[in-house]
Amino acid sequence: MNEVSIDVPEAFYKRWIMATNPEMKVEDIDRDFAHHLRDLKWTLLKNRIAGDNDVKIEYADIVAQTIKMFARQFGIPEVTEEMAKNIEAVAANYLQQKDGQNYMNVYNQVHTERVMDIIKQHANLKMIKVSREEFNKVAESE
Protein backbone atom coordinates (compact mmCIF):
# COMPACT_ATOMS: atom_id res chain seq x y z
CA MET A 1 0.00 0.00 0.00
CA ASN A 2 2.81 2.40 0.84
CA GLU A 3 4.61 1.71 -2.43
CA VAL A 4 1.76 2.73 -4.73
CA SER A 5 0.72 6.31 -5.32
CA ILE A 6 -2.81 6.99 -6.53
CA ASP A 7 -3.94 10.53 -7.23
CA VAL A 8 -7.55 11.12 -6.31
CA PRO A 9 -9.47 14.33 -7.03
CA GLU A 10 -10.40 14.99 -3.40
CA ALA A 11 -13.33 17.37 -3.99
CA PHE A 12 -14.96 14.91 -6.40
CA TYR A 13 -14.32 11.95 -4.09
CA LYS A 14 -15.85 13.79 -1.12
CA ARG A 15 -18.96 14.59 -3.20
CA TRP A 16 -19.16 10.96 -4.30
CA ILE A 17 -18.95 9.75 -0.67
CA MET A 18 -21.75 12.18 0.26
CA ALA A 19 -23.88 11.03 -2.68
CA THR A 20 -23.48 7.34 -1.85
CA ASN A 21 -23.79 7.80 1.93
CA PRO A 22 -26.50 10.40 2.51
CA GLU A 23 -26.45 9.80 6.27
CA MET A 24 -22.84 11.06 6.51
CA LYS A 25 -22.10 14.64 7.40
CA VAL A 26 -19.39 16.78 5.80
CA GLU A 27 -17.49 16.95 9.07
CA ASP A 28 -17.51 13.13 9.32
CA ILE A 29 -16.04 12.83 5.85
CA ASP A 30 -13.43 15.49 6.53
CA ARG A 31 -12.46 13.84 9.82
CA ASP A 32 -12.19 10.35 8.29
CA PHE A 33 -11.04 11.30 4.80
CA ALA A 34 -7.60 9.69 5.17
CA HIS A 35 -9.34 6.38 5.96
CA HIS A 36 -11.66 6.80 2.97
CA LEU A 37 -8.65 7.37 0.71
CA ARG A 38 -6.89 4.32 2.15
CA ASP A 39 -10.00 2.18 1.57
CA LEU A 40 -10.28 3.42 -2.00
CA LYS A 41 -6.62 2.72 -2.65
CA TRP A 42 -6.95 -0.81 -1.22
CA THR A 43 -10.05 -1.46 -3.33
CA LEU A 44 -8.30 -0.28 -6.50
CA LEU A 45 -5.22 -2.39 -5.73
CA LYS A 46 -7.32 -5.48 -4.96
CA ASN A 47 -9.25 -5.09 -8.21
CA ARG A 48 -6.04 -4.65 -10.20
CA ILE A 49 -4.44 -7.73 -8.62
CA ALA A 50 -7.61 -9.75 -9.18
CA GLY A 51 -7.82 -8.65 -12.81
CA ASP A 52 -4.15 -9.29 -13.49
CA ASN A 53 -4.47 -12.79 -12.03
CA ASP A 54 -7.82 -13.66 -13.60
CA VAL A 55 -9.58 -14.16 -10.25
CA LYS A 56 -13.02 -15.65 -10.80
CA ILE A 57 -15.60 -16.10 -8.06
CA GLU A 58 -18.55 -18.37 -8.70
CA TYR A 59 -21.84 -18.57 -6.82
CA ALA A 60 -20.75 -21.95 -5.43
CA ASP A 61 -17.69 -20.26 -3.86
CA ILE A 62 -19.95 -17.76 -2.13
CA VAL A 63 -22.31 -20.46 -0.85
CA ALA A 64 -19.33 -22.49 0.42
CA GLN A 65 -17.97 -19.45 2.25
CA THR A 66 -21.41 -18.80 3.78
CA ILE A 67 -21.61 -22.42 4.96
CA LYS A 68 -18.17 -22.04 6.60
CA MET A 69 -19.34 -18.82 8.23
CA PHE A 70 -22.42 -20.55 9.68
CA ALA A 71 -20.29 -23.48 10.87
CA ARG A 72 -17.98 -21.10 12.76
CA GLN A 73 -20.96 -19.31 14.29
CA PHE A 74 -22.41 -22.59 15.54
CA GLY A 75 -19.04 -23.94 16.69
CA ILE A 76 -18.93 -26.79 14.20
CA PRO A 77 -15.24 -27.68 13.72
CA GLU A 78 -15.70 -29.57 10.44
CA VAL A 79 -18.59 -29.47 8.00
CA THR A 80 -19.34 -32.85 6.48
CA GLU A 81 -20.81 -33.16 3.00
CA GLU A 82 -24.20 -34.11 4.45
CA MET A 83 -24.18 -31.13 6.81
CA ALA A 84 -23.23 -28.81 3.94
CA LYS A 85 -26.24 -29.99 1.94
CA ASN A 86 -28.54 -29.23 4.88
CA ILE A 87 -27.01 -25.81 5.52
CA GLU A 88 -26.93 -24.89 1.81
CA ALA A 89 -30.62 -23.93 1.70
CA VAL A 90 -30.17 -21.73 4.76
CA ALA A 91 -27.09 -20.18 3.18
CA ALA A 92 -28.91 -19.47 -0.09
CA ASN A 93 -31.73 -17.81 1.85
CA TYR A 94 -29.25 -15.73 3.86
CA LEU A 95 -27.50 -14.53 0.68
CA GLN A 96 -30.81 -13.19 -0.69
CA GLN A 97 -31.64 -11.17 2.42
CA LYS A 98 -31.10 -7.42 2.83
CA ASP A 99 -31.62 -6.77 -0.89
CA GLY A 100 -28.51 -8.78 -1.79
CA GLN A 101 -26.22 -6.97 0.64
CA ASN A 102 -25.38 -10.25 2.40
CA TYR A 103 -24.36 -11.71 -0.96
CA MET A 104 -22.11 -8.75 -1.70
CA ASN A 105 -20.52 -8.92 1.76
CA VAL A 106 -19.62 -12.59 1.33
CA TYR A 107 -18.51 -11.99 -2.28
CA ASN A 108 -16.17 -9.23 -1.09
CA GLN A 109 -14.83 -11.50 1.65
CA VAL A 110 -14.04 -14.28 -0.85
CA HIS A 111 -12.54 -11.75 -3.27
CA THR A 112 -10.27 -10.31 -0.59
CA GLU A 113 -9.15 -13.77 0.54
CA ARG A 114 -8.24 -14.73 -3.03
CA VAL A 115 -6.29 -11.51 -3.53
CA MET A 116 -4.49 -11.98 -0.21
CA ASP A 117 -3.51 -15.51 -1.27
CA ILE A 118 -1.97 -14.06 -4.44
CA ILE A 119 -0.14 -11.38 -2.47
CA LYS A 120 1.22 -13.99 -0.05
CA GLN A 121 2.52 -16.07 -2.97
CA HIS A 122 4.49 -13.12 -4.34
CA ALA A 123 5.54 -11.36 -1.16
CA ASN A 124 8.59 -12.01 0.93
CA LEU A 125 6.98 -12.57 4.29
CA LYS A 126 9.03 -12.31 7.43
CA MET A 127 7.53 -13.33 10.75
CA ILE A 128 8.46 -11.03 13.60
CA LYS A 129 7.55 -11.66 17.23
CA VAL A 130 6.19 -8.57 18.94
CA SER A 131 4.68 -7.89 22.30
CA ARG A 132 1.00 -7.08 22.63
CA GLU A 133 1.91 -3.44 23.34
CA GLU A 134 4.02 -3.23 20.16
CA PHE A 135 1.23 -4.78 18.12
CA ASN A 136 -1.36 -2.40 19.56
CA LYS A 137 0.87 0.58 18.84
CA VAL A 138 1.26 -0.41 15.19
CA ALA A 139 -2.44 -1.24 14.85
CA GLU A 140 -3.46 2.13 16.28
CA SER A 141 -1.17 4.02 13.93
CA GLU A 142 -2.76 2.42 10.87
JSON list of C-alpha atoms in Angstrom, two decimals:
[
{"chain": "A", "resi": 1, "resn": "MET", "atom": "CA", "xyz": [0.00, 0.00, 0.00]},
{"chain": "A", "resi": 2, "resn": "ASN", "atom": "CA", "xyz": [2.81, 2.40, 0.84]},
{"chain": "A", "resi": 3, "resn": "GLU", "atom": "CA", "xyz": [4.61, 1.71, -2.43]},
{"chain": "A", "resi": 4, "resn": "VAL", "atom": "CA", "xyz": [1.76, 2.73, -4.73]},
{"chain": "A", "resi": 5, "resn": "SER", "atom": "CA", "xyz": [0.72, 6.31, -5.32]},
{"chain": "A", "resi": 6, "resn": "ILE", "atom": "CA", "xyz": [-2.81, 6.99, -6.53]},
{"chain": "A", "resi": 7, "resn": "ASP", "atom": "CA", "xyz": [-3.94, 10.53, -7.23]},
{"chain": "A", "resi": 8, "resn": "VAL", "atom": "CA", "xyz": [-7.55, 11.12, -6.31]},
{"chain": "A", "resi": 9, "resn": "PRO", "atom": "CA", "xyz": [-9.47, 14.33, -7.03]},
{"chain": "A", "resi": 10, "resn": "GLU", "atom": "CA", "xyz": [-10.40, 14.99, -3.40]},
{"chain": "A", "resi": 11, "resn": "ALA", "atom": "CA", "xyz": [-13.33, 17.37, -3.99]},
{"chain": "A", "resi": 12, "resn": "PHE", "atom": "CA", "xyz": [-14.96, 14.91, -6.40]},
{"chain": "A", "resi": 13, "resn": "TYR", "atom": "CA", "xyz": [-14.32, 11.95, -4.09]},
{"chain": "A", "resi": 14, "resn": "LYS", "atom": "CA", "xyz": [-15.85, 13.79, -1.12]},
{"chain": "A", "resi": 15, "resn": "ARG", "atom": "CA", "xyz": [-18.96, 14.59, -3.20]},
{"chain": "A", "resi": 16, "resn": "TRP", "atom": "CA", "xyz": [-19.16, 10.96, -4.30]},
{"chain": "A", "resi": 17, "resn": "ILE", "atom": "CA", "xyz": [-18.95, 9.75, -0.67]},
{"chain": "A", "resi": 18, "resn": "MET", "atom": "CA", "xyz": [-21.75, 12.18, 0.26]},
{"chain": "A", "resi": 19, "resn": "ALA", "atom": "CA", "xyz": [-23.88, 11.03, -2.68]},
{"chain": "A", "resi": 20, "resn": "THR", "atom": "CA", "xyz": [-23.48, 7.34, -1.85]},
{"chain": "A", "resi": 21, "resn": "ASN", "atom": "CA", "xyz": [-23.79, 7.80, 1.93]},
{"chain": "A", "resi": 22, "resn": "PRO", "atom": "CA", "xyz": [-26.50, 10.40, 2.51]},
{"chain": "A", "resi": 23, "resn": "GLU", "atom": "CA", "xyz": [-26.45, 9.80, 6.27]},
{"chain": "A", "resi": 24, "resn": "MET", "atom": "CA", "xyz": [-22.84, 11.06, 6.51]},
{"chain": "A", "resi": 25, "resn": "LYS", "atom": "CA", "xyz": [-22.10, 14.64, 7.40]},
{"chain": "A", "resi": 26, "resn": "VAL", "atom": "CA", "xyz": [-19.39, 16.78, 5.80]},
{"chain": "A", "resi": 27, "resn": "GLU", "atom": "CA", "xyz": [-17.49, 16.95, 9.07]},
{"chain": "A", "resi": 28, "resn": "ASP", "atom": "CA", "xyz": [-17.51, 13.13, 9.32]},
{"chain": "A", "resi": 29, "resn": "ILE", "atom": "CA", "xyz": [-16.04, 12.83, 5.85]},
{"chain": "A", "resi": 30, "resn": "ASP", "atom": "CA", "xyz": [-13.43, 15.49, 6.53]},
{"chain": "A", "resi": 31, "resn": "ARG", "atom": "CA", "xyz": [-12.46, 13.84, 9.82]},
{"chain": "A", "resi": 32, "resn": "ASP", "atom": "CA", "xyz": [-12.19, 10.35, 8.29]},
{"chain": "A", "resi": 33, "resn": "PHE", "atom": "CA", "xyz": [-11.04, 11.30, 4.80]},
{"chain": "A", "resi": 34, "resn": "ALA", "atom": "CA", "xyz": [-7.60, 9.69, 5.17]},
{"chain": "A", "resi": 35, "resn": "HIS", "atom": "CA", "xyz": [-9.34, 6.38, 5.96]},
{"chain": "A", "resi": 36, "resn": "HIS", "atom": "CA", "xyz": [-11.66, 6.80, 2.97]},
{"chain": "A", "resi": 37, "resn": "LEU", "atom": "CA", "xyz": [-8.65, 7.37, 0.71]},
{"chain": "A", "resi": 38, "resn": "ARG", "atom": "CA", "xyz": [-6.89, 4.32, 2.15]},
{"chain": "A", "resi": 39, "resn": "ASP", "atom": "CA", "xyz": [-10.00, 2.18, 1.57]},
{"chain": "A", "resi": 40, "resn": "LEU", "atom": "CA", "xyz": [-10.28, 3.42, -2.00]},
{"chain": "A", "resi": 41, "resn": "LYS", "atom": "CA", "xyz": [-6.62, 2.72, -2.65]},
{"chain": "A", "resi": 42, "resn": "TRP", "atom": "CA", "xyz": [-6.95, -0.81, -1.22]},
{"chain": "A", "resi": 43, "resn": "THR", "atom": "CA", "xyz": [-10.05, -1.46, -3.33]},
{"chain": "A", "resi": 44, "resn": "LEU", "atom": "CA", "xyz": [-8.30, -0.28, -6.50]},
{"chain": "A", "resi": 45, "resn": "LEU", "atom": "CA", "xyz": [-5.22, -2.39, -5.73]},
{"chain": "A", "resi": 46, "resn": "LYS", "atom": "CA", "xyz": [-7.32, -5.48, -4.96]},
{"chain": "A", "resi": 47, "resn": "ASN", "atom": "CA", "xyz": [-9.25, -5.09, -8.21]},
{"chain": "A", "resi": 48, "resn": "ARG", "atom": "CA", "xyz": [-6.04, -4.65, -10.20]},
{"chain": "A", "resi": 49, "resn": "ILE", "atom": "CA", "xyz": [-4.44, -7.73, -8.62]},
{"chain": "A", "resi": 50, "resn": "ALA", "atom": "CA", "xyz": [-7.61, -9.75, -9.18]},
{"chain": "A", "resi": 51, "resn": "GLY", "atom": "CA", "xyz": [-7.82, -8.65, -12.81]},
{"chain": "A", "resi": 52, "resn": "ASP", "atom": "CA", "xyz": [-4.15, -9.29, -13.49]},
{"chain": "A", "resi": 53, "resn": "ASN", "atom": "CA", "xyz": [-4.47, -12.79, -12.03]},
{"chain": "A", "resi": 54, "resn": "ASP", "atom": "CA", "xyz": [-7.82, -13.66, -13.60]},
{"chain": "A", "resi": 55, "resn": "VAL", "atom": "CA", "xyz": [-9.58, -14.16, -10.25]},
{"chain": "A", "resi": 56, "resn": "LYS", "atom": "CA", "xyz": [-13.02, -15.65, -10.80]},
{"chain": "A", "resi": 57, "resn": "ILE", "atom": "CA", "xyz": [-15.60, -16.10, -8.06]},
{"chain": "A", "resi": 58, "resn": "GLU", "atom": "CA", "xyz": [-18.55, -18.37, -8.70]},
{"chain": "A", "resi": 59, "resn": "TYR", "atom": "CA", "xyz": [-21.84, -18.57, -6.82]},
{"chain": "A", "resi": 60, "resn": "ALA", "atom": "CA", "xyz": [-20.75, -21.95, -5.43]},
{"chain": "A", "resi": 61, "resn": "ASP", "atom": "CA", "xyz": [-17.69, -20.26, -3.86]},
{"chain": "A", "resi": 62, "resn": "ILE", "atom": "CA", "xyz": [-19.95, -17.76, -2.13]},
{"chain": "A", "resi": 63, "resn": "VAL", "atom": "CA", "xyz": [-22.31, -20.46, -0.85]},
{"chain": "A", "resi": 64, "resn": "ALA", "atom": "CA", "xyz": [-19.33, -22.49, 0.42]},
{"chain": "A", "resi": 65, "resn": "GLN", "atom": "CA", "xyz": [-17.97, -19.45, 2.25]},
{"chain": "A", "resi": 66, "resn": "THR", "atom": "CA", "xyz": [-21.41, -18.80, 3.78]},
{"chain": "A", "resi": 67, "resn": "ILE", "atom": "CA", "xyz": [-21.61, -22.42, 4.96]},
{"chain": "A", "resi": 68, "resn": "LYS", "atom": "CA", "xyz": [-18.17, -22.04, 6.60]},
{"chain": "A", "resi": 69, "resn": "MET", "atom": "CA", "xyz": [-19.34, -18.82, 8.23]},
{"chain": "A", "resi": 70, "resn": "PHE", "atom": "CA", "xyz": [-22.42, -20.55, 9.68]},
{"chain": "A", "resi": 71, "resn": "ALA", "atom": "CA", "xyz": [-20.29, -23.48, 10.87]},
{"chain": "A", "resi": 72, "resn": "ARG", "atom": "CA", "xyz": [-17.98, -21.10, 12.76]},
{"chain": "A", "resi": 73, "resn": "GLN", "atom": "CA", "xyz": [-20.96, -19.31, 14.29]},
{"chain": "A", "resi": 74, "resn": "PHE", "atom": "CA", "xyz": [-22.41, -22.59, 15.54]},
{"chain": "A", "resi": 75, "resn": "GLY", "atom": "CA", "xyz": [-19.04, -23.94, 16.69]},
{"chain": "A", "resi": 76, "resn": "ILE", "atom": "CA", "xyz": [-18.93, -26.79, 14.20]},
{"chain": "A", "resi": 77, "resn": "PRO", "atom": "CA", "xyz": [-15.24, -27.68, 13.72]},
{"chain": "A", "resi": 78, "resn": "GLU", "atom": "CA", "xyz": [-15.70, -29.57, 10.44]},
{"chain": "A", "resi": 79, "resn": "VAL", "atom": "CA", "xyz": [-18.59, -29.47, 8.00]},
{"chain": "A", "resi": 80, "resn": "THR", "atom": "CA", "xyz": [-19.34, -32.85, 6.48]},
{"chain": "A", "resi": 81, "resn": "GLU", "atom": "CA", "xyz": [-20.81, -33.16, 3.00]},
{"chain": "A", "resi": 82, "resn": "GLU", "atom": "CA", "xyz": [-24.20, -34.11, 4.45]},
{"chain": "A", "resi": 83, "resn": "MET", "atom": "CA", "xyz": [-24.18, -31.13, 6.81]},
{"chain": "A", "resi": 84, "resn": "ALA", "atom": "CA", "xyz": [-23.23, -28.81, 3.94]},
{"chain": "A", "resi": 85, "resn": "LYS", "atom": "CA", "xyz": [-26.24, -29.99, 1.94]},
{"chain": "A", "resi": 86, "resn": "ASN", "atom": "CA", "xyz": [-28.54, -29.23, 4.88]},
{"chain": "A", "resi": 87, "resn": "ILE", "atom": "CA", "xyz": [-27.01, -25.81, 5.52]},
{"chain": "A", "resi": 88, "resn": "GLU", "atom": "CA", "xyz": [-26.93, -24.89, 1.81]},
{"chain": "A", "resi": 89, "resn": "ALA", "atom": "CA", "xyz": [-30.62, -23.93, 1.70]},
{"chain": "A", "resi": 90, "resn": "VAL", "atom": "CA", "xyz": [-30.17, -21.73, 4.76]},
{"chain": "A", "resi": 91, "resn": "ALA", "atom": "CA", "xyz": [-27.09, -20.18, 3.18]},
{"chain": "A", "resi": 92, "resn": "ALA", "atom": "CA", "xyz": [-28.91, -19.47, -0.09]},
{"chain": "A", "resi": 93, "resn": "ASN", "atom": "CA", "xyz": [-31.73, -17.81, 1.85]},
{"chain": "A", "resi": 94, "resn": "TYR", "atom": "CA", "xyz": [-29.25, -15.73, 3.86]},
{"chain": "A", "resi": 95, "resn": "LEU", "atom": "CA", "xyz": [-27.50, -14.53, 0.68]},
{"chain": "A", "resi": 96, "resn": "GLN", "atom": "CA", "xyz": [-30.81, -13.19, -0.69]},
{"chain": "A", "resi": 97, "resn": "GLN", "atom": "CA", "xyz": [-31.64, -11.17, 2.42]},
{"chain": "A", "resi": 98, "resn": "LYS", "atom": "CA", "xyz": [-31.10, -7.42, 2.83]},
{"chain": "A", "resi": 99, "resn": "ASP", "atom": "CA", "xyz": [-31.62, -6.77, -0.89]},
{"chain": "A", "resi": 100, "resn": "GLY", "atom": "CA", "xyz": [-28.51, -8.78, -1.79]},
{"chain": "A", "resi": 101, "resn": "GLN", "atom": "CA", "xyz": [-26.22, -6.97, 0.64]},
{"chain": "A", "resi": 102, "resn": "ASN", "atom": "CA", "xyz": [-25.38, -10.25, 2.40]},
{"chain": "A", "resi": 103, "resn": "TYR", "atom": "CA", "xyz": [-24.36, -11.71, -0.96]},
{"chain": "A", "resi": 104, "resn": "MET", "atom": "CA", "xyz": [-22.11, -8.75, -1.70]},
{"chain": "A", "resi": 105, "resn": "ASN", "atom": "CA", "xyz": [-20.52, -8.92, 1.76]},
{"chain": "A", "resi": 106, "resn": "VAL", "atom": "CA", "xyz": [-19.62, -12.59, 1.33]},
{"chain": "A", "resi": 107, "resn": "TYR", "atom": "CA", "xyz": [-18.51, -11.99, -2.28]},
{"chain": "A", "resi": 108, "resn": "ASN", "atom": "CA", "xyz": [-16.17, -9.23, -1.09]},
{"chain": "A", "resi": 109, "resn": "GLN", "atom": "CA", "xyz": [-14.83, -11.50, 1.65]},
{"chain": "A", "resi": 110, "resn": "VAL", "atom": "CA", "xyz": [-14.04, -14.28, -0.85]},
{"chain": "A", "resi": 111, "resn": "HIS", "atom": "CA", "xyz": [-12.54, -11.75, -3.27]},
{"chain": "A", "resi": 112, "resn": "THR", "atom": "CA", "xyz": [-10.27, -10.31, -0.59]},
{"chain": "A", "resi": 113, "resn": "GLU", "atom": "CA", "xyz": [-9.15, -13.77, 0.54]},
{"chain": "A", "resi": 114, "resn": "ARG", "atom": "CA", "xyz": [-8.24, -14.73, -3.03]},
{"chain": "A", "resi": 115, "resn": "VAL", "atom": "CA", "xyz": [-6.29, -11.51, -3.53]},
{"chain": "A", "resi": 116, "resn": "MET", "atom": "CA", "xyz": [-4.49, -11.98, -0.21]},
{"chain": "A", "resi": 117, "resn": "ASP", "atom": "CA", "xyz": [-3.51, -15.51, -1.27]},
{"chain": "A", "resi": 118, "resn": "ILE", "atom": "CA", "xyz": [-1.97, -14.06, -4.44]},
{"chain": "A", "resi": 119, "resn": "ILE", "atom": "CA", "xyz": [-0.14, -11.38, -2.47]},
{"chain": "A", "resi": 120, "resn": "LYS", "atom": "CA", "xyz": [1.22, -13.99, -0.05]},
{"chain": "A", "resi": 121, "resn": "GLN", "atom": "CA", "xyz": [2.52, -16.07, -2.97]},
{"chain": "A", "resi": 122, "resn": "HIS", "atom": "CA", "xyz": [4.49, -13.12, -4.34]},
{"chain": "A", "resi": 123, "resn": "ALA", "atom": "CA", "xyz": [5.54, -11.36, -1.16]},
{"chain": "A", "resi": 124, "resn": "ASN", "atom": "CA", "xyz": [8.59, -12.01, 0.93]},
{"chain": "A", "resi": 125, "resn": "LEU", "atom": "CA", "xyz": [6.98, -12.57, 4.29]},
{"chain": "A", "resi": 126, "resn": "LYS", "atom": "CA", "xyz": [9.03, -12.31, 7.43]},
{"chain": "A", "resi": 127, "resn": "MET", "atom": "CA", "xyz": [7.53, -13.33, 10.75]},
{"chain": "A", "resi": 128, "resn": "ILE", "atom": "CA", "xyz": [8.46, -11.03, 13.60]},
{"chain": "A", "resi": 129, "resn": "LYS", "atom": "CA", "xyz": [7.55, -11.66, 17.23]},
{"chain": "A", "resi": 130, "resn": "VAL", "atom": "CA", "xyz": [6.19, -8.57, 18.94]},
{"chain": "A", "resi": 131, "resn": "SER", "atom": "CA", "xyz": [4.68, -7.89, 22.30]},
{"chain": "A", "resi": 132, "resn": "ARG", "atom": "CA", "xyz": [1.00, -7.08, 22.63]},
{"chain": "A", "resi": 133, "resn": "GLU", "atom": "CA", "xyz": [1.91, -3.44, 23.34]},
{"chain": "A", "resi": 134, "resn": "GLU", "atom": "CA", "xyz": [4.02, -3.23, 20.16]},
{"chain": "A", "resi": 135, "resn": "PHE", "atom": "CA", "xyz": [1.23, -4.78, 18.12]},
{"chain": "A", "resi": 136, "resn": "ASN", "atom": "CA", "xyz": [-1.36, -2.40, 19.56]},
{"chain": "A", "resi": 137, "resn": "LYS", "atom": "CA", "xyz": [0.87, 0.58, 18.84]},
{"chain": "A", "resi": 138, "resn": "VAL", "atom": "CA", "xyz": [1.26, -0.41, 15.19]},
{"chain": "A", "resi": 139, "resn": "ALA", "atom": "CA", "xyz": [-2.44, -1.24, 14.85]},
{"chain": "A", "resi": 140, "resn": "GLU", "atom": "CA", "xyz": [-3.46, 2.13, 16.28]},
{"chain": "A", "resi": 141, "resn": "SER", "atom": "CA", "xyz": [-1.17, 4.02, 13.93]},
{"chain": "A", "resi": 142, "resn": "GLU", "atom": "CA", "xyz": [-2.76, 2.42, 10.87]}
]
